[in-house]
Amino acid sequence: MLFHELNNELLIAIAGHLPQDDLKTFSFVCHKFALVAHSDVVWKERLYNHYGITYKLPTENWKDMYARKSLDPQNSKMCPHIGHVTGKILEPYATKYQQVLNWLDKNLNCTVCGANCKDTGLCLYVWKGNTRNRCKDCAYSYHKAVEGHGILIRMNVLQMYCFDCKRLLGETRGDSSEAHYVNMLLKTLTHDSEKGQQAMARRSQCMEERQLYAEHADRASVVSDGKQYYFIERIWLISWFLRLCDGKIGTGPIANHELEDPEREGRLNPASRPRGNFKGGFSIVTPFLWNYLVDTYGLSGKAYTSDDTTGPEYCGLNESIVNWRLN
Ligand SMILES: [Zn+2]
Ligand SMILES: [Zn+2]
Ligand SMILES: [Zn+2]
């Protein structure tokens, strides 16, 4: 068989395996080979051959994706294992997920150890079509026992976790290409029902709120240049944030009644301080985050801003903010 009769697919596969120098030689063989050697799909092939990665952002080319992945040898931004999970492979898991959505809390039990998983989240381990419901621990034991490279799905909060990469996938630390791929898979899992779509919306809200927390709460930028800021009861804010980290949105109204001066109704307690995990301590947030949180979760008590702390009785409180090591 003449080289020229090789079809493009095969040529791409061959080119994808060649080291850079050999690829150059390959491209000199003839015009057809040169076209293949310079095409972007060769990088797709190489990306898979060298790193096991099968996805990229739709707006990006494979060559750029390859370059980014080559800077991520520890897989801390782009997990290769999730690439083996495709829409097709997810189908039986989607069916299972849709069933579980309609189960009562008392039935959300691990089929191995029997533990109830309504809060921790019942899991699916995507591996060879096995759709048993397990708790995270039992899923991990299974992953070890079968020496799998599957992906864990925590169904209650729609998180995907890789035991090999030891991290949540598609979250803030990961690459945007990974996030895009995870999002696409989760849509496949959830889109068949309204409940599933609502769960997906909660997941997005949760990720957005984590971003808001990182940028708008207890940051030096919140207090800089004499900008106005809001006082928010600290235990409430921290529990909101901890829930977000667990993939859940917050609950209940902001507990700002805890910040009220016991002696003067409707005024901020001058004895309140920023640190510590006790009721009546405060955090500070931008007006943007404040308005968002009040709209989303409601408010118990009053809104207090930096404009309310100009009196001499707030000297100690203001000093505690100056001495607060914000970054
Ligand atoms: Zn190779
Ligand atoms: Zn992984
Ligand atoms: Zn279990």
mmCIF file of C-alpha atoms and ligand atoms in Angstrom:
data_model
loop_
_atom_site.group_PDB
_atom_site.id
_atom_site.type_symbol
_atom_site.label_atom_id
_atom_site.label_comp_id
_atom_site.label_asym_id
_atom_site.label_seq_id
_atom_site.Cartn_x
_atom_site.Cartn_y
_atom_site.Cartn_z
ATOM 1 C CA MET A 1 0.000 0.000 0.000
ATOM 2 C CA LEU A 2 1.242 3.456 -0.887
ATOM 3 C CA PHE A 3 1.472 6.096 1.795
ATOM 4 C CA HIS A 4 -0.808 8.268 -0.279
ATOM 5 C CA GLU A 5 -3.608 5.775 0.019
ATOM 6 C CA LEU A 6 -3.666 5.953 3.798
ATOM 7 C CA ASN A 7 -6.784 7.714 4.930
ATOM 8 C CA ASN A 8 -6.674 10.890 6.979
ATOM 9 C CA GLU A 9 -7.861 9.281 10.184
ATOM 10 C CA LEU A 10 -5.017 6.824 10.155
ATOM 11 C CA LEU A 11 -2.501 9.514 9.267
ATOM 12 C CA ILE A 12 -3.718 11.638 12.158
ATOM 13 C CA ALA A 13 -3.415 8.683 14.511
ATOM 14 C CA ILE A 14 0.151 8.075 13.344
ATOM 15 C CA ALA A 15 1.095 11.753 13.528
ATOM 16 C CA GLY A 16 -0.408 11.967 16.998
ATOM 17 C CA HIS A 17 2.102 9.417 18.245
ATOM 18 C CA LEU A 18 5.198 11.013 16.740
ATOM 19 C CA PRO A 19 7.602 13.087 18.805
ATOM 20 C CA GLN A 20 7.981 16.698 17.639
ATOM 21 C CA ASP A 21 11.129 16.052 15.530
ATOM 22 C CA ASP A 22 9.648 13.057 13.761
ATOM 23 C CA LEU A 23 6.500 15.013 13.087
ATOM 24 C CA LYS A 24 8.598 17.535 11.188
ATOM 25 C CA THR A 25 10.120 14.790 9.025
ATOM 26 C CA PHE A 26 6.652 13.353 8.547
ATOM 27 C CA SER A 27 5.399 16.693 7.257
ATOM 28 C CA PHE A 28 8.129 16.729 4.562
ATOM 29 C CA VAL A 29 6.919 13.477 2.972
ATOM 30 C CA CYS A 30 4.326 15.123 0.796
ATOM 31 C CA HIS A 31 1.682 17.817 0.672
ATOM 32 C CA LYS A 32 -1.002 15.592 2.177
ATOM 33 C CA PHE A 33 1.220 14.645 5.105
ATOM 34 C CA ALA A 34 2.124 18.269 5.681
ATOM 35 C CA LEU A 35 -1.558 19.196 5.922
ATOM 36 C CA VAL A 36 -2.116 16.478 8.485
ATOM 37 C CA ALA A 37 0.977 17.395 10.485
ATOM 38 C CA HIS A 38 -0.146 20.990 10.749
ATOM 39 C CA SER A 39 -3.783 20.314 11.484
ATOM 40 C CA ASP A 40 -5.218 20.950 14.942
ATOM 41 C CA VAL A 41 -6.610 17.403 15.265
ATOM 42 C CA VAL A 42 -3.064 16.091 15.553
ATOM 43 C CA TRP A 43 -2.914 17.966 18.858
ATOM 44 C CA LYS A 44 -6.171 16.373 19.932
ATOM 45 C CA GLU A 45 -4.576 13.003 19.253
ATOM 46 C CA ARG A 46 -1.383 13.915 21.125
ATOM 47 C CA LEU A 47 -3.325 15.340 24.032
ATOM 48 C CA TYR A 48 -5.033 11.994 24.435
ATOM 49 C CA ASN A 49 -1.932 9.887 23.840
ATOM 50 C CA HIS A 50 0.238 11.781 26.279
ATOM 51 C CA TYR A 51 -2.181 12.946 28.946
ATOM 52 C CA GLY A 52 -5.372 10.946 28.477
ATOM 53 C CA ILE A 53 -7.384 14.139 28.077
ATOM 54 C CA THR A 54 -10.333 14.041 25.704
ATOM 55 C CA TYR A 55 -11.987 17.414 26.273
ATOM 56 C CA LYS A 56 -11.396 21.103 25.702
ATOM 57 C CA LEU A 57 -13.343 24.333 25.714
ATOM 58 C CA PRO A 58 -15.394 24.710 22.521
ATOM 59 C CA THR A 59 -13.856 28.155 21.978
ATOM 60 C CA GLU A 60 -10.309 26.888 22.128
ATOM 61 C CA ASN A 61 -8.169 24.840 19.770
ATOM 62 C CA TRP A 62 -6.523 21.541 20.693
ATOM 63 C CA LYS A 63 -3.022 22.925 20.381
ATOM 64 C CA ASP A 64 -3.629 25.539 23.112
ATOM 65 C CA MET A 65 -5.315 22.947 25.297
ATOM 66 C CA TYR A 66 -2.281 20.689 24.868
ATOM 67 C CA ALA A 67 0.020 23.521 25.914
ATOM 68 C CA ARG A 68 -2.020 24.212 29.069
ATOM 69 C CA LYS A 69 -2.231 20.545 29.992
ATOM 70 C CA SER A 70 1.537 20.148 29.653
ATOM 71 C CA LEU A 71 1.819 22.589 32.594
ATOM 72 C CA ASP A 72 -0.409 20.375 34.747
ATOM 73 C CA PRO A 73 1.544 17.142 35.321
ATOM 74 C CA GLN A 74 -0.138 16.483 38.700
ATOM 75 C CA ASN A 75 -3.650 16.575 37.208
ATOM 76 C CA SER A 76 -4.579 19.245 39.709
ATOM 77 C CA LYS A 77 -6.461 21.268 37.093
ATOM 78 C CA MET A 78 -7.388 18.833 34.337
ATOM 79 C CA CYS A 79 -8.448 15.337 35.350
ATOM 80 C CA PRO A 80 -7.827 12.739 32.641
ATOM 81 C CA HIS A 81 -10.076 10.125 34.246
ATOM 82 C CA ILE A 82 -13.297 11.986 33.687
ATOM 83 C CA GLY A 83 -12.682 11.877 29.951
ATOM 84 C CA HIS A 84 -13.656 8.198 30.017
ATOM 85 C CA VAL A 85 -17.087 9.225 31.211
ATOM 86 C CA THR A 86 -19.186 10.205 28.223
ATOM 87 C CA GLY A 87 -22.865 10.968 27.722
ATOM 88 C CA LYS A 88 -23.377 7.418 26.507
ATOM 89 C CA ILE A 89 -21.647 5.877 29.522
ATOM 90 C CA LEU A 90 -23.696 8.094 31.842
ATOM 91 C CA GLU A 91 -27.055 6.908 30.500
ATOM 92 C CA PRO A 92 -27.715 4.114 33.046
ATOM 93 C CA TYR A 93 -26.486 6.443 35.815
ATOM 94 C CA ALA A 94 -28.852 9.175 34.642
ATOM 95 C CA THR A 95 -31.716 6.698 34.870
ATOM 96 C CA LYS A 96 -30.655 5.804 38.408
ATOM 97 C CA TYR A 97 -30.229 9.449 39.401
ATOM 98 C CA GLN A 98 -33.708 10.319 38.152
ATOM 99 C CA GLN A 99 -35.164 7.496 40.278
ATOM 100 C CA VAL A 100 -33.282 8.532 43.396
ATOM 101 C CA LEU A 101 -34.551 12.112 43.010
ATOM 102 C CA ASN A 102 -38.004 10.841 43.925
ATOM 103 C CA TRP A 103 -37.023 8.722 46.889
ATOM 104 C CA LEU A 104 -37.878 9.626 50.474
ATOM 105 C CA ASP A 105 -34.999 10.651 52.746
ATOM 106 C CA LYS A 106 -35.338 7.472 54.797
ATOM 107 C CA ASN A 107 -34.625 5.396 51.680
ATOM 108 C CA LEU A 108 -31.398 7.151 50.725
ATOM 109 C CA ASN A 109 -29.295 4.318 52.091
ATOM 110 C CA CYS A 110 -25.961 2.835 51.065
ATOM 111 C CA THR A 111 -26.644 -0.610 49.575
ATOM 112 C CA VAL A 112 -23.393 -1.936 51.055
ATOM 113 C CA CYS A 113 -23.237 -0.740 54.673
ATOM 114 C CA GLY A 114 -26.799 0.511 55.032
ATOM 115 C CA ALA A 115 -25.850 3.987 56.269
ATOM 116 C CA ASN A 116 -28.415 6.695 55.614
ATOM 117 C CA CYS A 117 -26.955 9.300 53.250
ATOM 118 C CA LYS A 118 -29.593 12.014 53.149
ATOM 119 C CA ASP A 119 -27.136 14.659 54.409
ATOM 120 C CA THR A 120 -23.798 13.268 53.284
ATOM 121 C CA GLY A 121 -25.142 12.345 49.869
ATOM 122 C CA LEU A 122 -25.796 9.001 48.265
ATOM 123 C CA CYS A 123 -23.164 8.326 45.596
ATOM 124 C CA LEU A 124 -22.753 6.643 42.251
ATOM 125 C CA TYR A 125 -19.344 5.404 41.185
ATOM 126 C CA VAL A 126 -19.199 5.538 37.394
ATOM 127 C CA TRP A 127 -17.320 2.392 36.471
ATOM 128 C CA LYS A 128 -18.183 -0.349 33.993
ATOM 129 C CA GLY A 129 -21.906 0.284 34.165
ATOM 130 C CA ASN A 130 -22.162 -0.538 37.867
ATOM 131 C CA THR A 131 -24.993 1.633 39.200
ATOM 132 C CA ARG A 132 -25.181 0.545 42.834
ATOM 133 C CA ASN A 133 -25.911 3.297 45.359
ATOM 134 C CA ARG A 134 -23.154 3.627 47.911
ATOM 135 C CA CYS A 135 -21.986 5.983 50.606
ATOM 136 C CA LYS A 136 -18.711 7.740 49.798
ATOM 137 C CA ASP A 137 -16.666 5.346 51.986
ATOM 138 C CA CYS A 138 -18.115 2.236 50.385
ATOM 139 C CA ALA A 139 -17.630 3.777 46.932
ATOM 140 C CA TYR A 140 -13.972 4.327 47.820
ATOM 141 C CA SER A 141 -13.584 0.699 48.956
ATOM 142 C CA TYR A 142 -15.123 -0.429 45.686
ATOM 143 C CA HIS A 143 -12.812 1.865 43.718
ATOM 144 C CA LYS A 144 -9.832 0.269 45.505
ATOM 145 C CA ALA A 145 -11.127 -3.293 45.144
ATOM 146 C CA VAL A 146 -11.681 -3.104 41.389
ATOM 147 C CA GLU A 147 -8.647 -0.847 40.816
ATOM 148 C CA GLY A 148 -10.972 1.477 38.974
ATOM 149 C CA HIS A 149 -10.408 4.950 37.620
ATOM 150 C CA GLY A 150 -14.040 5.892 37.852
ATOM 151 C CA ILE A 151 -15.657 9.118 38.915
ATOM 152 C CA LEU A 152 -17.753 9.533 42.026
ATOM 153 C CA ILE A 153 -21.023 11.442 41.752
ATOM 154 C CA ARG A 154 -22.472 12.781 44.985
ATOM 155 C CA MET A 155 -26.094 12.885 43.962
ATOM 156 C CA ASN A 156 -27.553 15.283 46.546
ATOM 157 C CA VAL A 157 -25.286 18.161 45.554
ATOM 158 C CA LEU A 158 -24.189 17.109 42.051
ATOM 159 C CA GLN A 159 -20.505 17.041 42.834
ATOM 160 C CA MET A 160 -18.080 14.950 40.825
ATOM 161 C CA TYR A 161 -15.030 13.654 42.642
ATOM 162 C CA CYS A 162 -11.967 11.804 41.324
ATOM 163 C CA PHE A 163 -10.318 9.420 43.800
ATOM 164 C CA ASP A 164 -7.165 9.351 41.648
ATOM 165 C CA CYS A 165 -6.784 13.125 41.420
ATOM 166 C CA LYS A 166 -8.107 13.431 44.999
ATOM 167 C CA ARG A 167 -10.267 16.462 44.331
ATOM 168 C CA LEU A 168 -13.659 17.719 43.253
ATOM 169 C CA LEU A 169 -13.825 18.174 39.517
ATOM 170 C CA GLY A 170 -15.031 21.242 37.673
ATOM 171 C CA GLU A 171 -14.760 23.474 40.721
ATOM 172 C CA THR A 172 -12.933 26.740 41.231
ATOM 173 C CA ARG A 173 -9.444 25.249 41.393
ATOM 174 C CA GLY A 174 -9.780 23.265 38.181
ATOM 175 C CA ASP A 175 -9.294 24.434 34.612
ATOM 176 C CA SER A 176 -12.249 25.967 32.776
ATOM 177 C CA SER A 177 -12.129 23.149 30.215
ATOM 178 C CA GLU A 178 -12.656 20.621 33.001
ATOM 179 C CA ALA A 179 -15.501 22.710 34.431
ATOM 180 C CA HIS A 180 -17.098 22.848 31.004
ATOM 181 C CA TYR A 181 -16.892 19.082 30.594
ATOM 182 C CA VAL A 182 -18.243 18.377 34.091
ATOM 183 C CA ASN A 183 -21.092 20.768 33.453
ATOM 184 C CA MET A 184 -21.976 19.022 30.230
ATOM 185 C CA LEU A 185 -22.009 15.620 31.960
ATOM 186 C CA LEU A 186 -24.125 16.897 34.843
ATOM 187 C CA LYS A 187 -26.629 18.318 32.373
ATOM 188 C CA THR A 188 -26.901 14.874 30.797
ATOM 189 C CA LEU A 189 -27.556 13.469 34.245
ATOM 190 C CA THR A 190 -30.164 16.029 35.287
ATOM 191 C CA HIS A 191 -31.954 17.424 32.228
ATOM 192 C CA ASP A 192 -34.698 14.796 32.055
ATOM 193 C CA SER A 193 -36.755 16.169 34.932
ATOM 194 C CA GLU A 194 -37.694 19.441 36.548
ATOM 195 C CA LYS A 195 -36.276 18.258 39.877
ATOM 196 C CA GLY A 196 -32.994 17.500 38.158
ATOM 197 C CA GLN A 197 -32.896 20.909 36.505
ATOM 198 C CA GLN A 198 -33.600 22.587 39.843
ATOM 199 C CA ALA A 199 -30.730 20.649 41.405
ATOM 200 C CA MET A 200 -28.497 21.856 38.593
ATOM 201 C CA ALA A 201 -29.600 25.460 39.196
ATOM 202 C CA ARG A 202 -28.791 25.105 42.927
ATOM 203 C CA ARG A 203 -25.343 23.840 42.019
ATOM 204 C CA SER A 204 -24.676 26.910 39.860
ATOM 205 C CA GLN A 205 -25.980 29.189 42.590
ATOM 206 C CA CYS A 206 -23.696 27.526 45.090
ATOM 207 C CA MET A 207 -20.623 27.996 42.903
ATOM 208 C CA GLU A 208 -21.497 31.636 42.233
ATOM 209 C CA GLU A 209 -22.008 32.333 45.936
ATOM 210 C CA ARG A 210 -18.629 30.832 46.771
ATOM 211 C CA GLN A 211 -17.117 33.288 44.333
ATOM 212 C CA LEU A 212 -19.062 36.138 45.948
ATOM 213 C CA TYR A 213 -17.831 35.138 49.380
ATOM 214 C CA ALA A 214 -14.223 35.070 48.186
ATOM 215 C CA GLU A 215 -14.437 38.556 46.700
ATOM 216 C CA HIS A 216 -16.886 40.446 48.879
ATOM 217 C CA ALA A 217 -16.518 39.276 52.483
ATOM 218 C CA ASP A 218 -13.776 39.976 55.052
ATOM 219 C CA ARG A 219 -11.364 41.336 52.457
ATOM 220 C CA ALA A 220 -9.076 44.333 52.714
ATOM 221 C CA SER A 221 -10.740 45.651 49.564
ATOM 222 C CA VAL A 222 -14.091 45.801 51.404
ATOM 223 C CA VAL A 223 -12.860 48.495 53.785
ATOM 224 C CA SER A 224 -10.338 50.289 51.577
ATOM 225 C CA ASP A 225 -10.670 53.930 50.459
ATOM 226 C CA GLY A 226 -13.390 54.732 52.962
ATOM 227 C CA LYS A 227 -15.922 52.674 51.049
ATOM 228 C CA GLN A 228 -19.202 51.902 52.764
ATOM 229 C CA TYR A 229 -19.562 48.344 54.033
ATOM 230 C CA TYR A 230 -22.100 46.303 55.978
ATOM 231 C CA PHE A 231 -21.829 44.417 59.247
ATOM 232 C CA ILE A 232 -23.146 40.889 59.126
ATOM 233 C CA GLU A 233 -23.444 38.437 61.986
ATOM 234 C CA ARG A 234 -20.419 36.191 61.779
ATOM 235 C CA ILE A 235 -21.772 32.752 62.722
ATOM 236 C CA TRP A 236 -24.461 33.101 60.080
ATOM 237 C CA LEU A 237 -21.929 34.099 57.425
ATOM 238 C CA ILE A 238 -19.546 31.280 58.303
ATOM 239 C CA SER A 239 -22.255 28.626 58.313
ATOM 240 C CA TRP A 240 -23.448 29.947 54.942
ATOM 241 C CA PHE A 241 -19.911 29.594 53.599
ATOM 242 C CA LEU A 242 -19.400 26.105 55.081
ATOM 243 C CA ARG A 243 -22.609 24.932 53.468
ATOM 244 C CA LEU A 244 -21.393 26.291 50.130
ATOM 245 C CA CYS A 245 -18.183 24.315 50.522
ATOM 246 C CA ASP A 246 -20.320 21.217 51.017
ATOM 247 C CA GLY A 247 -22.180 21.979 47.777
ATOM 248 C CA LYS A 248 -25.301 23.325 49.490
ATOM 249 C CA ILE A 249 -26.853 26.782 49.512
ATOM 250 C CA GLY A 250 -27.448 28.632 52.780
ATOM 251 C CA THR A 251 -30.466 28.575 55.049
ATOM 252 C CA GLY A 252 -32.548 30.990 57.059
ATOM 253 C CA PRO A 253 -32.440 34.732 57.471
ATOM 254 C CA ILE A 254 -29.242 36.612 58.299
ATOM 255 C CA ALA A 255 -29.022 36.665 62.120
ATOM 256 C CA ASN A 256 -28.234 40.379 62.485
ATOM 257 C CA HIS A 257 -30.462 40.641 65.588
ATOM 258 C CA GLU A 258 -27.422 39.192 67.383
ATOM 259 C CA LEU A 259 -25.524 42.413 66.595
ATOM 260 C CA GLU A 260 -27.994 44.702 68.342
ATOM 261 C CA ASP A 261 -26.880 46.708 71.352
ATOM 262 C CA PRO A 262 -28.739 45.202 74.368
ATOM 263 C CA GLU A 263 -29.015 48.709 75.819
ATOM 264 C CA ARG A 264 -30.014 50.732 72.778
ATOM 265 C CA GLU A 265 -32.686 49.312 70.516
ATOM 266 C CA GLY A 266 -31.857 49.288 66.800
ATOM 267 C CA ARG A 267 -28.218 50.288 67.253
ATOM 268 C CA LEU A 268 -25.130 48.248 66.561
ATOM 269 C CA ASN A 269 -23.550 46.826 69.705
ATOM 270 C CA PRO A 270 -20.253 48.730 70.241
ATOM 271 C CA ALA A 271 -18.839 45.667 72.068
ATOM 272 C CA SER A 272 -19.106 43.514 68.954
ATOM 273 C CA ARG A 273 -15.831 42.369 67.447
ATOM 274 C CA PRO A 274 -14.776 40.728 64.170
ATOM 275 C CA ARG A 275 -12.980 37.630 65.394
ATOM 276 C CA GLY A 276 -14.116 34.455 67.075
ATOM 277 C CA ASN A 277 -16.864 31.941 66.650
ATOM 278 C CA PHE A 278 -19.348 33.384 69.083
ATOM 279 C CA LYS A 279 -22.752 34.877 68.460
ATOM 280 C CA GLY A 280 -22.669 38.632 68.175
ATOM 281 C CA GLY A 281 -19.322 38.801 66.390
ATOM 282 C CA PHE A 282 -19.329 40.382 62.960
ATOM 283 C CA SER A 283 -17.955 40.012 59.481
ATOM 284 C CA ILE A 284 -17.935 42.786 56.919
ATOM 285 C CA VAL A 285 -19.304 42.617 53.403
ATOM 286 C CA THR A 286 -19.681 44.921 50.432
ATOM 287 C CA PRO A 287 -23.077 46.559 49.751
ATOM 288 C CA PHE A 288 -23.313 44.309 46.713
ATOM 289 C CA LEU A 289 -23.027 41.095 48.720
ATOM 290 C CA TRP A 290 -25.214 42.480 51.492
ATOM 291 C CA ASN A 291 -28.064 43.221 49.087
ATOM 292 C CA TYR A 292 -27.661 39.861 47.433
ATOM 293 C CA LEU A 293 -27.814 37.984 50.745
ATOM 294 C CA VAL A 294 -30.816 39.931 52.036
ATOM 295 C CA ASP A 295 -32.688 39.305 48.780
ATOM 296 C CA THR A 296 -31.765 35.630 48.751
ATOM 297 C CA TYR A 297 -31.980 34.618 52.421
ATOM 298 C CA GLY A 298 -33.904 37.382 54.199
ATOM 299 C CA LEU A 299 -32.901 39.439 57.213
ATOM 300 C CA SER A 300 -33.623 39.082 60.909
ATOM 301 C CA GLY A 301 -32.636 42.256 62.756
ATOM 302 C CA LYS A 302 -31.289 45.436 61.239
ATOM 303 C CA ALA A 303 -28.855 46.464 58.544
ATOM 304 C CA TYR A 304 -25.771 48.189 60.002
ATOM 305 C CA THR A 305 -23.238 49.970 57.836
ATOM 306 C CA SER A 306 -19.919 51.705 58.402
ATOM 307 C CA ASP A 307 -21.911 54.976 58.483
ATOM 308 C CA ASP A 308 -23.474 53.840 61.784
ATOM 309 C CA THR A 309 -20.156 53.595 63.607
ATOM 310 C CA THR A 310 -18.997 57.232 63.631
ATOM 311 C CA GLY A 311 -19.876 57.911 67.298
ATOM 312 C CA PRO A 312 -17.148 57.908 70.006
ATOM 313 C CA GLU A 313 -18.602 54.719 71.549
ATOM 314 C CA TYR A 314 -17.446 52.846 68.395
ATOM 315 C CA CYS A 315 -13.792 53.765 68.836
ATOM 316 C CA GLY A 316 -12.809 50.258 70.018
ATOM 317 C CA LEU A 317 -14.877 48.578 67.333
ATOM 318 C CA ASN A 318 -13.305 50.644 64.558
ATOM 319 C CA GLU A 319 -9.850 49.995 65.950
ATOM 320 C CA SER A 320 -10.510 46.257 65.873
ATOM 321 C CA ILE A 321 -11.224 46.564 62.142
ATOM 322 C CA VAL A 322 -8.010 48.501 61.539
ATOM 323 C CA ASN A 323 -6.052 45.826 63.433
ATOM 324 C CA TRP A 324 -7.849 42.986 61.693
ATOM 325 C CA ARG A 325 -5.429 41.322 59.323
ATOM 326 C CA LEU A 326 -7.476 41.293 56.154
ATOM 327 C CA ASN A 327 -6.000 40.452 52.810
HETATM 328 ZN ZN ZN B 1 2.944 9.024 22.097
HETATM 329 ZN ZN ZN B 2 -8.806 12.216 37.961
HETATM 330 ZN ZN ZN B 3 -21.652 2.417 52.802
#
